[in-house]
PDB file of C-alpha atoms and ligand atoms in Angstrom:
ATOM      1  CA  MET F  35     -26.042 -17.964 -16.650  1.00 85.00           C
ATOM      2  CA  GLU F  36     -24.191 -20.687 -18.553  1.00 94.00           C
ATOM      3  CA  ALA F  37     -20.793 -21.516 -17.076  1.00 95.00           C
ATOM      4  CA  ILE F  38     -19.041 -20.762 -20.360  1.00 96.00           C
ATOM      5  CA  GLU F  39     -20.800 -17.393 -20.602  1.00 95.00           C
ATOM      6  CA  LEU F  40     -19.561 -16.554 -17.119  1.00 96.00           C
ATOM      7  CA  LEU F  41     -15.998 -17.489 -18.031  1.00 96.00           C
ATOM      8  CA  LEU F  42     -16.050 -15.496 -21.279  1.00 96.00           C
ATOM      9  CA  THR F  43     -17.753 -12.366 -19.967  1.00 96.00           C
ATOM     10  CA  ARG F  44     -16.629 -11.998 -16.349  1.00 97.00           C
ATOM     11  CA  GLN F  45     -15.403  -8.540 -15.579  1.00 98.00           C
ATOM     12  CA  SER F  46     -14.558  -6.458 -12.580  1.00 98.00           C
ATOM     13  CA  CYS F  47     -16.802  -3.835 -11.116  1.00 97.00           C
ATOM     14  CA  PRO F  48     -14.955  -1.027  -9.322  1.00 97.00           C
ATOM     15  CA  ARG F  49     -18.058   1.000  -8.376  1.00 97.00           C
ATOM     16  CA  LEU F  50     -19.955  -0.959  -5.763  1.00 98.00           C
ATOM     17  CA  VAL F  51     -22.849  -0.001  -3.511  1.00 98.00           C
ATOM     18  CA  ALA F  52     -25.135  -1.706  -0.965  1.00 98.00           C
ATOM     19  CA  PRO F  53     -26.548  -4.236  -0.655  1.00 98.00           C
ATOM     20  CA  ALA F  54     -23.658  -6.539   0.048  1.00 98.00           C
ATOM     21  CA  PRO F  55     -24.100 -10.240  -0.716  1.00 98.00           C
ATOM     22  CA  ASP F  56     -26.782 -11.588   1.597  1.00 98.00           C
ATOM     23  CA  GLU F  57     -26.250 -14.643   3.784  1.00 98.00           C
ATOM     24  CA  ALA F  58     -27.342 -17.147   1.122  1.00 98.00           C
ATOM     25  CA  GLN F  59     -25.278 -15.447  -1.595  1.00 98.00           C
ATOM     26  CA  LEU F  60     -22.225 -15.274   0.660  1.00 98.00           C
ATOM     27  CA  LYS F  61     -22.555 -18.967   1.390  1.00 98.00           C
ATOM     28  CA  GLN F  62     -22.474 -19.698  -2.354  1.00 98.00           C
ATOM     29  CA  ILE F  63     -19.552 -17.331  -2.901  1.00 98.00           C
ATOM     30  CA  LEU F  64     -17.538 -18.991  -0.125  1.00 99.00           C
ATOM     31  CA  GLY F  65     -18.586 -22.402  -1.411  1.00 98.00           C
ATOM     32  CA  ALA F  66     -17.072 -21.497  -4.792  1.00 98.00           C
ATOM     33  CA  ALA F  67     -13.893 -20.374  -3.017  1.00 98.00           C
ATOM     34  CA  VAL F  68     -13.280 -23.707  -1.329  1.00 98.00           C
ATOM     35  CA  ARG F  69     -14.099 -25.638  -4.509  1.00 98.00           C
ATOM     36  CA  VAL F  70     -10.861 -24.606  -6.228  1.00 98.00           C
ATOM     37  CA  PRO F  71      -7.937 -26.958  -6.940  1.00 98.00           C
ATOM     38  CA  ASP F  72      -6.039 -27.625  -3.730  1.00 98.00           C
ATOM     39  CA  HIS F  73      -2.860 -29.713  -3.917  1.00 98.00           C
ATOM     40  CA  ALA F  74      -2.785 -32.223  -1.032  1.00 98.00           C
ATOM     41  CA  GLY F  75      -5.972 -30.737   0.418  1.00 98.00           C
ATOM     42  CA  LEU F  76      -4.132 -28.181   2.526  1.00 98.00           C
ATOM     43  CA  THR F  77      -6.979 -25.639   2.368  1.00 98.00           C
ATOM     44  CA  PRO F  78      -4.296 -22.944   2.366  1.00 98.00           C
ATOM     45  CA  TRP F  79      -6.622 -19.987   2.771  1.00 98.00           C
ATOM     46  CA  GLU F  80      -8.594 -17.824   5.119  1.00 98.00           C
ATOM     47  CA  PHE F  81     -11.312 -15.334   4.240  1.00 99.00           C
ATOM     48  CA  ILE F  82     -11.611 -12.364   6.583  1.00 98.00           C
ATOM     49  CA  ILE F  83     -14.975 -10.745   5.948  1.00 98.00           C
ATOM     50  CA  ALA F  84     -15.612  -7.078   6.703  1.00 98.00           C
ATOM     51  CA  GLU F  85     -19.098  -5.619   6.474  1.00 98.00           C
ATOM     52  CA  GLY F  86     -20.795  -2.779   8.387  1.00 98.00           C
ATOM     53  CA  ASP F  87     -18.720  -2.063  11.500  1.00 98.00           C
ATOM     54  CA  GLY F  88     -16.172  -4.556  10.197  1.00 98.00           C
ATOM     55  CA  LEU F  89     -15.349  -2.113   7.403  1.00 98.00           C
ATOM     56  CA  THR F  90     -14.629   0.567   9.997  1.00 98.00           C
ATOM     57  CA  ARG F  91     -12.356  -1.863  11.865  1.00 98.00           C
ATOM     58  CA  LEU F  92     -10.591  -2.779   8.622  1.00 98.00           C
ATOM     59  CA  ALA F  93     -10.112   0.924   7.854  1.00 98.00           C
ATOM     60  CA  GLU F  94      -8.591   1.430  11.337  1.00 98.00           C
ATOM     61  CA  HIS F  95      -6.173  -1.431  10.691  1.00 98.00           C
ATOM     62  CA  PHE F  96      -5.278   0.087   7.295  1.00 98.00           C
ATOM     63  CA  VAL F  97      -4.620   3.490   8.870  1.00 98.00           C
ATOM     64  CA  GLN F  98      -2.469   2.105  11.689  1.00 98.00           C
ATOM     65  CA  ALA F  99      -0.489  -0.066   9.267  1.00 98.00           C
ATOM     66  CA  MET F 100       0.225   2.878   6.982  1.00 97.00           C
ATOM     67  CA  GLU F 101       1.139   5.134   9.919  1.00 97.00           C
ATOM     68  CA  LYS F 102       3.550   2.529  11.293  1.00 96.00           C
ATOM     69  CA  ASP F 103       5.043   2.305   7.814  1.00 95.00           C
ATOM     70  CA  GLY F 104       5.724   6.061   7.878  1.00 94.00           C
ATOM     71  CA  GLY F 105       3.036   6.966   5.352  1.00 92.00           C
ATOM     72  CA  ASP F 106       2.311  10.694   4.979  1.00 95.00           C
ATOM     73  CA  GLU F 107      -1.062  12.304   5.682  1.00 96.00           C
ATOM     74  CA  ALA F 108      -2.375  11.820   2.141  1.00 96.00           C
ATOM     75  CA  VAL F 109      -1.425   8.132   2.079  1.00 96.00           C
ATOM     76  CA  VAL F 110      -3.061   7.532   5.461  1.00 97.00           C
ATOM     77  CA  ALA F 111      -6.244   9.396   4.450  1.00 97.00           C
ATOM     78  CA  LYS F 112      -6.442   7.309   1.261  1.00 97.00           C
ATOM     79  CA  ALA F 113      -6.031   4.101   3.253  1.00 97.00           C
ATOM     80  CA  ALA F 114      -8.848   5.136   5.612  1.00 98.00           C
ATOM     81  CA  ASN F 115     -11.235   5.396   2.690  1.00 98.00           C
ATOM     82  CA  MET F 116     -10.267   2.202   0.901  1.00 98.00           C
ATOM     83  CA  PRO F 117     -12.618  -0.242   2.651  1.00 98.00           C
ATOM     84  CA  MET F 118     -15.485   2.196   2.202  1.00 98.00           C
ATOM     85  CA  ARG F 119     -15.522   1.599  -1.561  1.00 98.00           C
ATOM     86  CA  ALA F 120     -17.812  -1.418  -1.203  1.00 98.00           C
ATOM     87  CA  PRO F 121     -20.336  -2.770   1.296  1.00 98.00           C
ATOM     88  CA  MET F 122     -18.190  -5.880   1.828  1.00 98.00           C
ATOM     89  CA  VAL F 123     -14.461  -6.525   1.652  1.00 99.00           C
ATOM     90  CA  VAL F 124     -13.061 -10.042   1.875  1.00 99.00           C
ATOM     91  CA  THR F 125      -9.386 -10.172   2.743  1.00 99.00           C
ATOM     92  CA  VAL F 126      -8.119 -13.346   1.090  1.00 99.00           C
ATOM     93  CA  VAL F 127      -5.144 -14.827   2.891  1.00 99.00           C
ATOM     94  CA  ALA F 128      -2.837 -17.606   1.749  1.00 98.00           C
ATOM     95  CA  LYS F 129      -2.255 -19.630   4.921  1.00 98.00           C
ATOM     96  CA  VAL F 130       1.030 -21.254   4.107  1.00 98.00           C
ATOM     97  CA  THR F 131       2.341 -24.390   5.774  1.00 97.00           C
ATOM     98  CA  GLU F 132       5.492 -26.401   5.158  1.00 97.00           C
ATOM     99  CA  HIS F 133       4.778 -29.385   2.940  1.00 98.00           C
ATOM    100  CA  PRO F 134       7.236 -31.656   1.130  1.00 98.00           C
ATOM    101  CA  LYS F 135       5.220 -31.640  -2.110  1.00 98.00           C
ATOM    102  CA  VAL F 136       3.429 -28.301  -2.036  1.00 98.00           C
ATOM    103  CA  PRO F 137       5.698 -25.252  -2.127  1.00 98.00           C
ATOM    104  CA  ALA F 138       4.493 -21.887  -0.863  1.00 98.00           C
ATOM    105  CA  LEU F 139       3.953 -20.690  -4.437  1.00 98.00           C
ATOM    106  CA  GLU F 140       1.325 -23.370  -5.026  1.00 98.00           C
ATOM    107  CA  GLN F 141      -0.440 -22.389  -1.824  1.00 98.00           C
ATOM    108  CA  HIS F 142      -0.459 -18.743  -2.912  1.00 98.00           C
ATOM    109  CA  ILE F 143      -1.871 -19.775  -6.289  1.00 98.00           C
ATOM    110  CA  ALA F 144      -4.610 -21.846  -4.639  1.00 98.00           C
ATOM    111  CA  ALA F 145      -5.636 -18.882  -2.474  1.00 99.00           C
ATOM    112  CA  GLY F 146      -5.594 -16.698  -5.602  1.00 98.00           C
ATOM    113  CA  CYS F 147      -7.861 -19.195  -7.341  1.00 99.00           C
ATOM    114  CA  ALA F 148     -10.221 -18.940  -4.375  1.00 99.00           C
ATOM    115  CA  CYS F 149     -10.292 -15.155  -4.767  1.00 98.00           C
ATOM    116  CA  MET F 150     -11.053 -15.518  -8.466  1.00 98.00           C
ATOM    117  CA  ALA F 151     -13.747 -18.131  -7.843  1.00 98.00           C
ATOM    118  CA  MET F 152     -15.458 -15.782  -5.389  1.00 98.00           C
ATOM    119  CA  GLN F 153     -15.443 -12.965  -7.912  1.00 98.00           C
ATOM    120  CA  GLN F 154     -16.869 -15.265 -10.558  1.00 98.00           C
ATOM    121  CA  ALA F 155     -19.569 -16.515  -8.196  1.00 98.00           C
ATOM    122  CA  ALA F 156     -20.514 -12.938  -7.320  1.00 98.00           C
ATOM    123  CA  PHE F 157     -20.697 -12.077 -11.031  1.00 97.00           C
ATOM    124  CA  ALA F 158     -22.861 -15.122 -11.741  1.00 97.00           C
ATOM    125  CA  LEU F 159     -25.214 -14.026  -8.956  1.00 97.00           C
ATOM    126  CA  GLY F 160     -25.614 -10.588 -10.549  1.00 97.00           C
ATOM    127  CA  LEU F 161     -23.375  -8.943  -7.965  1.00 98.00           C
ATOM    128  CA  GLY F 162     -20.132  -7.107  -8.640  1.00 97.00           C
ATOM    129  CA  GLY F 163     -16.608  -7.451  -7.389  1.00 98.00           C
ATOM    130  CA  ILE F 164     -13.066  -6.314  -7.875  1.00 98.00           C
ATOM    131  CA  TRP F 165      -9.816  -7.935  -6.727  1.00 98.00           C
ATOM    132  CA  ARG F 166      -7.358  -5.431  -5.366  1.00 98.00           C
ATOM    133  CA  THR F 167      -4.002  -5.631  -3.625  1.00 98.00           C
ATOM    134  CA  GLY F 168      -1.628  -2.642  -3.339  1.00 97.00           C
ATOM    135  CA  PRO F 169       1.090  -2.105  -0.687  1.00 97.00           C
ATOM    136  CA  LEU F 170      -1.240  -3.005   2.193  1.00 98.00           C
ATOM    137  CA  ALA F 171      -1.365  -6.610   0.994  1.00 98.00           C
ATOM    138  CA  PHE F 172       2.334  -6.833   1.809  1.00 98.00           C
ATOM    139  CA  ASN F 173       2.329  -4.655   4.937  1.00 98.00           C
ATOM    140  CA  ARG F 174       3.570  -6.735   7.891  1.00 97.00           C
ATOM    141  CA  HIS F 175       1.885  -4.394  10.409  1.00 98.00           C
ATOM    142  CA  LEU F 176      -1.459  -5.153   8.793  1.00 98.00           C
ATOM    143  CA  HIS F 177      -0.644  -8.853   8.735  1.00 98.00           C
ATOM    144  CA  GLN F 178       0.017  -8.708  12.485  1.00 98.00           C
ATOM    145  CA  ALA F 179      -3.152  -6.743  13.180  1.00 98.00           C
ATOM    146  CA  LEU F 180      -5.184  -9.368  11.296  1.00 98.00           C
ATOM    147  CA  GLY F 181      -3.456 -12.209  13.132  1.00 98.00           C
ATOM    148  CA  LEU F 182      -1.566 -13.628  10.151  1.00 98.00           C
ATOM    149  CA  GLY F 183       1.364 -15.967  10.672  1.00 97.00           C
ATOM    150  CA  GLU F 184       4.904 -15.286   9.440  1.00 96.00           C
ATOM    151  CA  GLN F 185       4.423 -17.409   6.305  1.00 97.00           C
ATOM    152  CA  ASP F 186       0.969 -16.092   5.473  1.00 98.00           C
ATOM    153  CA  GLN F 187       0.301 -13.626   2.687  1.00 98.00           C
ATOM    154  CA  ILE F 188      -2.657 -11.491   1.713  1.00 98.00           C
ATOM    155  CA  VAL F 189      -3.314 -12.366  -1.923  1.00 98.00           C
ATOM    156  CA  GLY F 190      -6.210 -10.017  -2.378  1.00 98.00           C
ATOM    157  CA  PHE F 191      -8.828  -7.698  -1.002  1.00 98.00           C
ATOM    158  CA  LEU F 192     -11.993  -8.751  -2.794  1.00 99.00           C
ATOM    159  CA  TYR F 193     -14.453  -5.874  -2.862  1.00 98.00           C
ATOM    160  CA  LEU F 194     -18.020  -7.134  -3.231  1.00 98.00           C
ATOM    161  CA  GLY F 195     -21.391  -5.475  -3.596  1.00 98.00           C
ATOM    162  CA  THR F 196     -24.025  -4.362  -6.046  1.00 98.00           C
ATOM    163  CA  PRO F 197     -22.826  -2.661  -9.244  1.00 98.00           C
ATOM    164  CA  ALA F 198     -23.496   1.091  -8.954  1.00 97.00           C
ATOM    165  CA  VAL F 199     -24.156   1.222 -12.690  1.00 95.00           C
ATOM    166  CA  LYS F 200     -24.968  -1.501 -15.166  1.00 91.00           C
ATOM    167  CA  ALA F 201     -21.751  -1.428 -17.159  1.00 92.00           C
ATOM    168  CA  PRO F 202     -21.733  -2.953 -20.644  1.00 95.00           C
ATOM    169  CA  ILE F 203     -19.787  -6.177 -20.974  1.00 95.00           C
ATOM    170  CA  LYS F 204     -16.333  -5.422 -22.338  1.00 96.00           C
ATOM    171  CA  PRO F 205     -15.479  -6.846 -25.775  1.00 95.00           C
ATOM    172  CA  GLN F 206     -14.139 -10.359 -26.055  1.00 93.00           C
ATOM    173  CA  LYS F 207     -10.341 -10.658 -25.705  1.00 92.00           C
ATOM    174  CA  SER F 208      -8.182 -12.793 -27.977  1.00 96.00           C
ATOM    175  CA  ALA F 209      -5.634 -15.188 -26.504  1.00 97.00           C
ATOM    176  CA  ASP F 210      -3.821 -15.518 -29.853  1.00 97.00           C
ATOM    177  CA  SER F 211      -0.769 -13.443 -28.900  1.00 98.00           C
ATOM    178  CA  ALA F 212      -0.282 -15.507 -25.726  1.00 98.00           C
ATOM    179  CA  VAL F 213      -0.368 -18.878 -27.426  1.00 98.00           C
ATOM    180  CA  ARG F 214       2.213 -20.954 -29.240  1.00 98.00           C
ATOM    181  CA  TYR F 215       2.333 -24.624 -30.134  1.00 98.00           C
ATOM    182  CA  LEU F 216       5.251 -26.977 -29.781  1.00 98.00           C
TER     183      LEU F 216
HETATM  184  C1  LIG X 136      -3.440 -10.140  -7.908  1.00 93.47           C
HETATM  185  C2  LIG X 136      -4.188  -8.959  -8.480  1.00 93.47           C
HETATM  186  C3  LIG X 136      -4.116  -7.741  -7.854  1.00 93.47           C
HETATM  187  C4  LIG X 136      -4.780  -6.629  -8.364  1.00 93.47           C
HETATM  188  N1  LIG X 136      -4.705  -5.439  -7.711  1.00 93.47           N
HETATM  189  C5  LIG X 136      -5.392  -4.374  -8.166  1.00 93.47           C
HETATM  190  C6  LIG X 136      -5.389  -3.145  -7.446  1.00 93.47           C
HETATM  191  O1  LIG X 136      -4.778  -3.017  -6.396  1.00 93.47           O
HETATM  192  N2  LIG X 136      -6.099  -2.112  -7.971  1.00 93.47           N
HETATM  193  C7  LIG X 136      -6.800  -2.233  -9.140  1.00 93.47           C
HETATM  194  O2  LIG X 136      -7.425  -1.251  -9.566  1.00 93.47           O
HETATM  195  N3  LIG X 136      -6.829  -3.387  -9.828  1.00 93.47           N
HETATM  196  C8  LIG X 136      -6.153  -4.458  -9.371  1.00 93.47           C
HETATM  197  N4  LIG X 136      -6.180  -5.637 -10.060  1.00 93.47           N
HETATM  198  C9  LIG X 136      -6.873  -5.702 -11.368  1.00 93.47           C
HETATM  199  C10 LIG X 136      -8.385  -5.788 -11.238  1.00 93.47           C
HETATM  200  O3  LIG X 136      -8.747  -6.844 -10.367  1.00 93.47           O
HETATM  201  C11 LIG X 136      -9.033  -6.051 -12.609  1.00 93.47           C
HETATM  202  O4  LIG X 136      -8.676  -7.310 -13.087  1.00 93.47           O
HETATM  203  C12 LIG X 136      -8.680  -5.009 -13.649  1.00 93.47           C
HETATM  204  O5  LIG X 136      -9.186  -3.784 -13.225  1.00 93.47           O
HETATM  205  C13 LIG X 136      -9.226  -5.360 -15.039  1.00 93.47           C
HETATM  206  O6  LIG X 136     -10.606  -5.495 -15.009  1.00 93.47           O
HETATM  207  P1  LIG X 136     -11.336  -6.825 -15.505  1.00 93.47           P
HETATM  208  O7  LIG X 136     -11.160  -7.841 -14.405  1.00 93.47           O
HETATM  209  O8  LIG X 136     -12.745  -6.390 -15.721  1.00 93.47           O
HETATM  210  O9  LIG X 136     -10.666  -7.250 -16.777  1.00 93.47           O
HETATM  211  C14 LIG X 136      -5.538  -6.763  -9.551  1.00 93.47           C
HETATM  212  C15 LIG X 136      -5.637  -8.015 -10.164  1.00 93.47           C
HETATM  213  C16 LIG X 136      -4.978  -9.106  -9.633  1.00 93.47           C
HETATM  214  C17 LIG X 136      -5.103 -10.452 -10.312  1.00 93.47           C
END
């Protein structure tokens, strides 16, 4: 796939099934992640990969975090199922450090770029992915369970796998309404 074709046709895939990215594919996906712009070379990210039993552990963390947050039965049951929507879930964390020239926002953006690059790499490899967040991304109980520091932030749960159906590519979007010239 041409790079420009990837950039103009990338789309999310919410319905994902096994197989997950294999070892070689995952290496390329992670390689794309760490290739993104990174002010001052802080590598302000961590990728927590859940696959197989890891998905069950992630679901347990989700459940406990929601319970500690006072979530009702329906909310907790929904959380338990979330990681089961794909054969692999990568929790993308912005690992934020104090830096005189690189504010936290830039470190969050860099981690977000990494998430996007991974989705694009998966798409280019014929796999599917969708970037999700929701309240759990901001849940401090989950952050603690995953060993995040006080300044760290989950910027995305990247669901990866094989598209369950071959969805048609969505029509091209126009940027016209978002553009103005000075
Ligand atoms: C930071 C961020 C968080 C998102 N969180 C969710 C989410 O929790 N649930 C969801 O369905 N889509 C979420 N999305 C949107 C999807 O990733 C996706 O972009 C959207 O469904 C549109 O599909 P497309 O990427 O094919 O245009 C999020 C996107 C971003 C950038």
